[in-house]
Short mmCIF file of N, CA and C in Angstrom, two decimals:
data_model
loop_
_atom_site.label_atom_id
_atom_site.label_comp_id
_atom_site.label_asym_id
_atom_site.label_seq_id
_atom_site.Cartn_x
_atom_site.Cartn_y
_atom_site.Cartn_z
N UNK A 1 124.81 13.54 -56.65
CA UNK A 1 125.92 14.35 -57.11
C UNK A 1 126.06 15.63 -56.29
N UNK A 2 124.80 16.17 -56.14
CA UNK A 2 124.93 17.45 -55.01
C UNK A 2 126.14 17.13 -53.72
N UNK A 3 125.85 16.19 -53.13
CA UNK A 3 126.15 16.24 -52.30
C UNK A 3 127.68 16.02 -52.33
N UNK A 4 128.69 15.49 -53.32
CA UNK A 4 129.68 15.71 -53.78
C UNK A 4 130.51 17.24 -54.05
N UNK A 5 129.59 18.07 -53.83
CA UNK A 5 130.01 19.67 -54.31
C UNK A 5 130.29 20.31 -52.78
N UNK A 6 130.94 20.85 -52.32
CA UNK A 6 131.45 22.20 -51.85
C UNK A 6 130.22 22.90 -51.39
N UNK A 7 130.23 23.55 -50.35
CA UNK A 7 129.04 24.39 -49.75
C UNK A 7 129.82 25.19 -50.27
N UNK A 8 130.92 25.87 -50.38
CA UNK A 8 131.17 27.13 -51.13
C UNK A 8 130.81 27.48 -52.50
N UNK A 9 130.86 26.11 -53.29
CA UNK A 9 130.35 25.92 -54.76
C UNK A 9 128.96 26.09 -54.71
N UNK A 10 127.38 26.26 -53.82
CA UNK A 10 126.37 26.47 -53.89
C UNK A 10 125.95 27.48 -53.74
N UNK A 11 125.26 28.21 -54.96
CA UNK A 11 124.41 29.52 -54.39
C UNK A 11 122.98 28.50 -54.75
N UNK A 12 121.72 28.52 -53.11
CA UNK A 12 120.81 28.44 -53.09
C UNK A 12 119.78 29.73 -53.41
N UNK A 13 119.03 29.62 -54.06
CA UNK A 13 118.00 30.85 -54.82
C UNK A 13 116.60 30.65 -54.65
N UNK A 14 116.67 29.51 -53.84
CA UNK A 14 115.27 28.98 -53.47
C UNK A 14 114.54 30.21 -52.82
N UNK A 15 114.92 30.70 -51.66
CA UNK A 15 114.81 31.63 -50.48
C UNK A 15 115.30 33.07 -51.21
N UNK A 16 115.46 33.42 -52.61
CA UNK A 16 116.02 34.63 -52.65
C UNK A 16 114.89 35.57 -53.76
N UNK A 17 114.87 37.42 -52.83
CA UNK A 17 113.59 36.81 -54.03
C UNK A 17 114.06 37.79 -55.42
N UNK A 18 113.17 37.45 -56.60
CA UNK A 18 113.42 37.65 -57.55
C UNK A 18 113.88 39.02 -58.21
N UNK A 19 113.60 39.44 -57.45
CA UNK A 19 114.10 41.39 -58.03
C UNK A 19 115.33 41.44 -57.79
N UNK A 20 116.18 40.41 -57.10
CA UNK A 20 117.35 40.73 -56.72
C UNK A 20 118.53 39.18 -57.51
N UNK A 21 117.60 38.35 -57.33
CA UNK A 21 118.26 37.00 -57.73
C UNK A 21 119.18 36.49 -58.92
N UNK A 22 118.51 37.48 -59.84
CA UNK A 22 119.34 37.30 -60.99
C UNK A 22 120.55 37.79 -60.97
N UNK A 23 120.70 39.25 -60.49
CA UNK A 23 121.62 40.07 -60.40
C UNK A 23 122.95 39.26 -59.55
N UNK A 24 122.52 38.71 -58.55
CA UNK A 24 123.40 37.93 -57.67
C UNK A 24 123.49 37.08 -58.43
N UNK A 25 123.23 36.17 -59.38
CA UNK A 25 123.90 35.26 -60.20
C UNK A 25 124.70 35.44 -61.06
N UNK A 26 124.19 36.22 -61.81
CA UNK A 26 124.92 36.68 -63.22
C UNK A 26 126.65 37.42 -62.19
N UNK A 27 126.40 38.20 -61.38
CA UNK A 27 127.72 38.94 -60.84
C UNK A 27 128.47 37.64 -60.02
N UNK A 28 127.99 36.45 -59.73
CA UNK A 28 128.77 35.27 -58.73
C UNK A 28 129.24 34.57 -60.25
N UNK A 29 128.69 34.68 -60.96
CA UNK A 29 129.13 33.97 -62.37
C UNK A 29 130.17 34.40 -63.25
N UNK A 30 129.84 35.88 -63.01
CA UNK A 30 130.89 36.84 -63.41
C UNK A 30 132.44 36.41 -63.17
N UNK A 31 132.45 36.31 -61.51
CA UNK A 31 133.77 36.86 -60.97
C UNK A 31 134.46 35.42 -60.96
N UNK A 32 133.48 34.19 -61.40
CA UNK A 32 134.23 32.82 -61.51
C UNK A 32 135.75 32.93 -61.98
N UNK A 33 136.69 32.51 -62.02
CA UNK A 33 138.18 32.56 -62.76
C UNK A 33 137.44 30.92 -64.05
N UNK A 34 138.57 31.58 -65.26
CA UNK A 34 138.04 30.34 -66.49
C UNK A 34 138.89 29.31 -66.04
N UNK A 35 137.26 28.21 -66.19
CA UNK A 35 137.28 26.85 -65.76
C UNK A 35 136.78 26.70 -64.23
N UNK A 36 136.27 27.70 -63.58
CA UNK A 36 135.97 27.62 -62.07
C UNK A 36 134.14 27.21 -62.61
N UNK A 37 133.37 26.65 -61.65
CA UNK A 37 132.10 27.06 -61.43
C UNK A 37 131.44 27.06 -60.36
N UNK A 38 130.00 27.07 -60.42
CA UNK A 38 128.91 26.85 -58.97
C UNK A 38 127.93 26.24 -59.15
N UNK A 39 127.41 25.90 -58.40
CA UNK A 39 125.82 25.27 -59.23
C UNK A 39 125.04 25.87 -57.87
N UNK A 40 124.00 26.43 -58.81
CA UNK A 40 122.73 27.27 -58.72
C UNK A 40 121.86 26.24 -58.40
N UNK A 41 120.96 26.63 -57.10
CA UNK A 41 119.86 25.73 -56.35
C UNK A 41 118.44 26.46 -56.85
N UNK A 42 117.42 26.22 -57.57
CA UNK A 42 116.33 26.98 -57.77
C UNK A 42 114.92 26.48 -57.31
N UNK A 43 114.07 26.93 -57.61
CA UNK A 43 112.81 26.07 -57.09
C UNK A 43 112.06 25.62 -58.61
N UNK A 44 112.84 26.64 -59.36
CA UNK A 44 111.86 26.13 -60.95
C UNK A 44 113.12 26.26 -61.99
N UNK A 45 112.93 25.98 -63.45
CA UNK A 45 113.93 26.02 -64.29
C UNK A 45 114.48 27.56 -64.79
N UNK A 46 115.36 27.61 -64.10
CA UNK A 46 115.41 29.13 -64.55
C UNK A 46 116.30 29.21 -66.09
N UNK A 47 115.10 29.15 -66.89
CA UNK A 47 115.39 29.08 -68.38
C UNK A 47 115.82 30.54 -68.84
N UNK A 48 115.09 31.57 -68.21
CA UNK A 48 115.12 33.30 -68.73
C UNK A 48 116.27 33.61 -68.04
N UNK A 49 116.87 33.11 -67.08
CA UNK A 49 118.60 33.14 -66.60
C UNK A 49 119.39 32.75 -67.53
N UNK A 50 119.32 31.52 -68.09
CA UNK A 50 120.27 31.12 -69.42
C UNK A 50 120.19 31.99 -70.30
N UNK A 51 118.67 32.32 -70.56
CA UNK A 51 118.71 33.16 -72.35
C UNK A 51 119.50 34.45 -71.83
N UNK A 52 119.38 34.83 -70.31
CA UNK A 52 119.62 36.44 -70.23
C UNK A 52 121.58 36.22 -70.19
N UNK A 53 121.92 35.33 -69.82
CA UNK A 53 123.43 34.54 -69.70
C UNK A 53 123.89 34.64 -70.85
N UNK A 54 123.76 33.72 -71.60
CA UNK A 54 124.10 33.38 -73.30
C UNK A 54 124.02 35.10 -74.29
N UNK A 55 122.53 36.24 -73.54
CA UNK A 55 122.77 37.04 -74.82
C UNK A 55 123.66 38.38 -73.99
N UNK A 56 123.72 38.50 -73.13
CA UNK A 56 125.07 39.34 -72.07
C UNK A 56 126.09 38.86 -72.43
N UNK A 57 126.81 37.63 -72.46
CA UNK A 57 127.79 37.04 -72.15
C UNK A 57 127.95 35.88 -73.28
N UNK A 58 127.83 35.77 -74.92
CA UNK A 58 127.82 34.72 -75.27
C UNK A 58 128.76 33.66 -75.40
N UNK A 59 128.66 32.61 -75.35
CA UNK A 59 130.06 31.92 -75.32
C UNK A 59 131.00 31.70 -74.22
N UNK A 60 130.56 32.36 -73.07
CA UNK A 60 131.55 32.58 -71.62
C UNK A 60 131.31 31.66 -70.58
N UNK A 61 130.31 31.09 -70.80
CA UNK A 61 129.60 30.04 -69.62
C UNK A 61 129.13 28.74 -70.57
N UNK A 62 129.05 27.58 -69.44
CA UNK A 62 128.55 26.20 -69.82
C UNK A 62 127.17 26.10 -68.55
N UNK A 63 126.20 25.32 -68.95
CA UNK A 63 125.00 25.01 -68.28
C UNK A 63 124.81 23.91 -67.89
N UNK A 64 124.84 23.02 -67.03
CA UNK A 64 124.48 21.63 -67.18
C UNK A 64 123.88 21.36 -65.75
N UNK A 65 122.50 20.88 -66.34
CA UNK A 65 121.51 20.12 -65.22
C UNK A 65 122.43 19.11 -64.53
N UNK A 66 122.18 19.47 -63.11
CA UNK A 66 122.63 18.47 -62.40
C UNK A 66 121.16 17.61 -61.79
N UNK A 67 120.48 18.61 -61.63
CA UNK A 67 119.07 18.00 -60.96
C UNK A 67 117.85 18.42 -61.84
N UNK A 68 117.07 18.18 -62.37
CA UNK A 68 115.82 18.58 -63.03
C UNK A 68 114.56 18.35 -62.20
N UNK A 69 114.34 18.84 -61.22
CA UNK A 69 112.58 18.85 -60.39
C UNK A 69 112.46 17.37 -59.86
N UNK A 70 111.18 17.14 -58.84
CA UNK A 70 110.38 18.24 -59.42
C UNK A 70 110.05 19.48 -58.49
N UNK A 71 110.61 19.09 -57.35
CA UNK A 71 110.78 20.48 -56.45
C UNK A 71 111.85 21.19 -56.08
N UNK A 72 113.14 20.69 -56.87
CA UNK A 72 113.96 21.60 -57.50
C UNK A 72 115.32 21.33 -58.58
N UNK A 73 115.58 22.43 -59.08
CA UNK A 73 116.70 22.25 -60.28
C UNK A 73 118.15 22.64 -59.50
N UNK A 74 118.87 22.04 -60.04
CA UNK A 74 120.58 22.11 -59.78
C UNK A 74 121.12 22.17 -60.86
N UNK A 75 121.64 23.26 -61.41
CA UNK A 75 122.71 23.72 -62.57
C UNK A 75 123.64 24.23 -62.14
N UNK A 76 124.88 23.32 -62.75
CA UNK A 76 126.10 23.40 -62.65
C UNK A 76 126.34 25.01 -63.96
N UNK A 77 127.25 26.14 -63.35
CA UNK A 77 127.35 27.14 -64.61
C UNK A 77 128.79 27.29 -64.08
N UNK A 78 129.11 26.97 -65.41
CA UNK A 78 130.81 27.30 -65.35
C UNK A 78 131.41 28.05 -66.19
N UNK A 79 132.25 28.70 -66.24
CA UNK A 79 133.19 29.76 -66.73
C UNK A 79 134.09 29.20 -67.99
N UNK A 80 133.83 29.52 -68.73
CA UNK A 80 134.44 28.89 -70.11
C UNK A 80 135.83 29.24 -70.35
N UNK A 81 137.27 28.63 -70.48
CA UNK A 81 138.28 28.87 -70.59
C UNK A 81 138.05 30.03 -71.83
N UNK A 82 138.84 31.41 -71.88
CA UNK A 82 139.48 32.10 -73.00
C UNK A 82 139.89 32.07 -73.93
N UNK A 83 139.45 32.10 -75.23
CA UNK A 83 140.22 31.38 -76.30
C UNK A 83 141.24 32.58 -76.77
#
């Protein structure tokens, strides 16, 4: 399925390091338009990205594994239409 996606649609995070990584997600996630997304390349499950996603932002984003390990995860995060 990766390989079906857009190099513009990928932020890789493998190579990025962590003091900075989140910040660059949460703000590329941000500026999505509703119904746009990206999918996030990681080296592990970045589970404390979702919880920190969901309690910033609840309700504004969707999560869905595209890849689960075991040497790396692909989550699709998309921008939730406006109700």
């Amino acid at each position: 399925m990766l390989s079906s996606i857009p190099a513009e649609k990928i932020y890789d995070g493998r190579e990025v390091p962590c003091s900075i990584k989140h910040g660059q997600i949460i703000e590329r996630a941000l500026s999505l338009a509703s119904g746009d997304f990206f999918v996030l390349i990681n080296g592990h499950n970045p589970v404390p990205l979702r919880y920190q996603l969901d309690a910033e932002h609840p309700g504004k984003f969707s999560w869905e594994y595209v890849q689960e390990g075991p040497d790396a995860f692909a989550i699709k995060i998309g921008r939730l239409a406006s109700v």
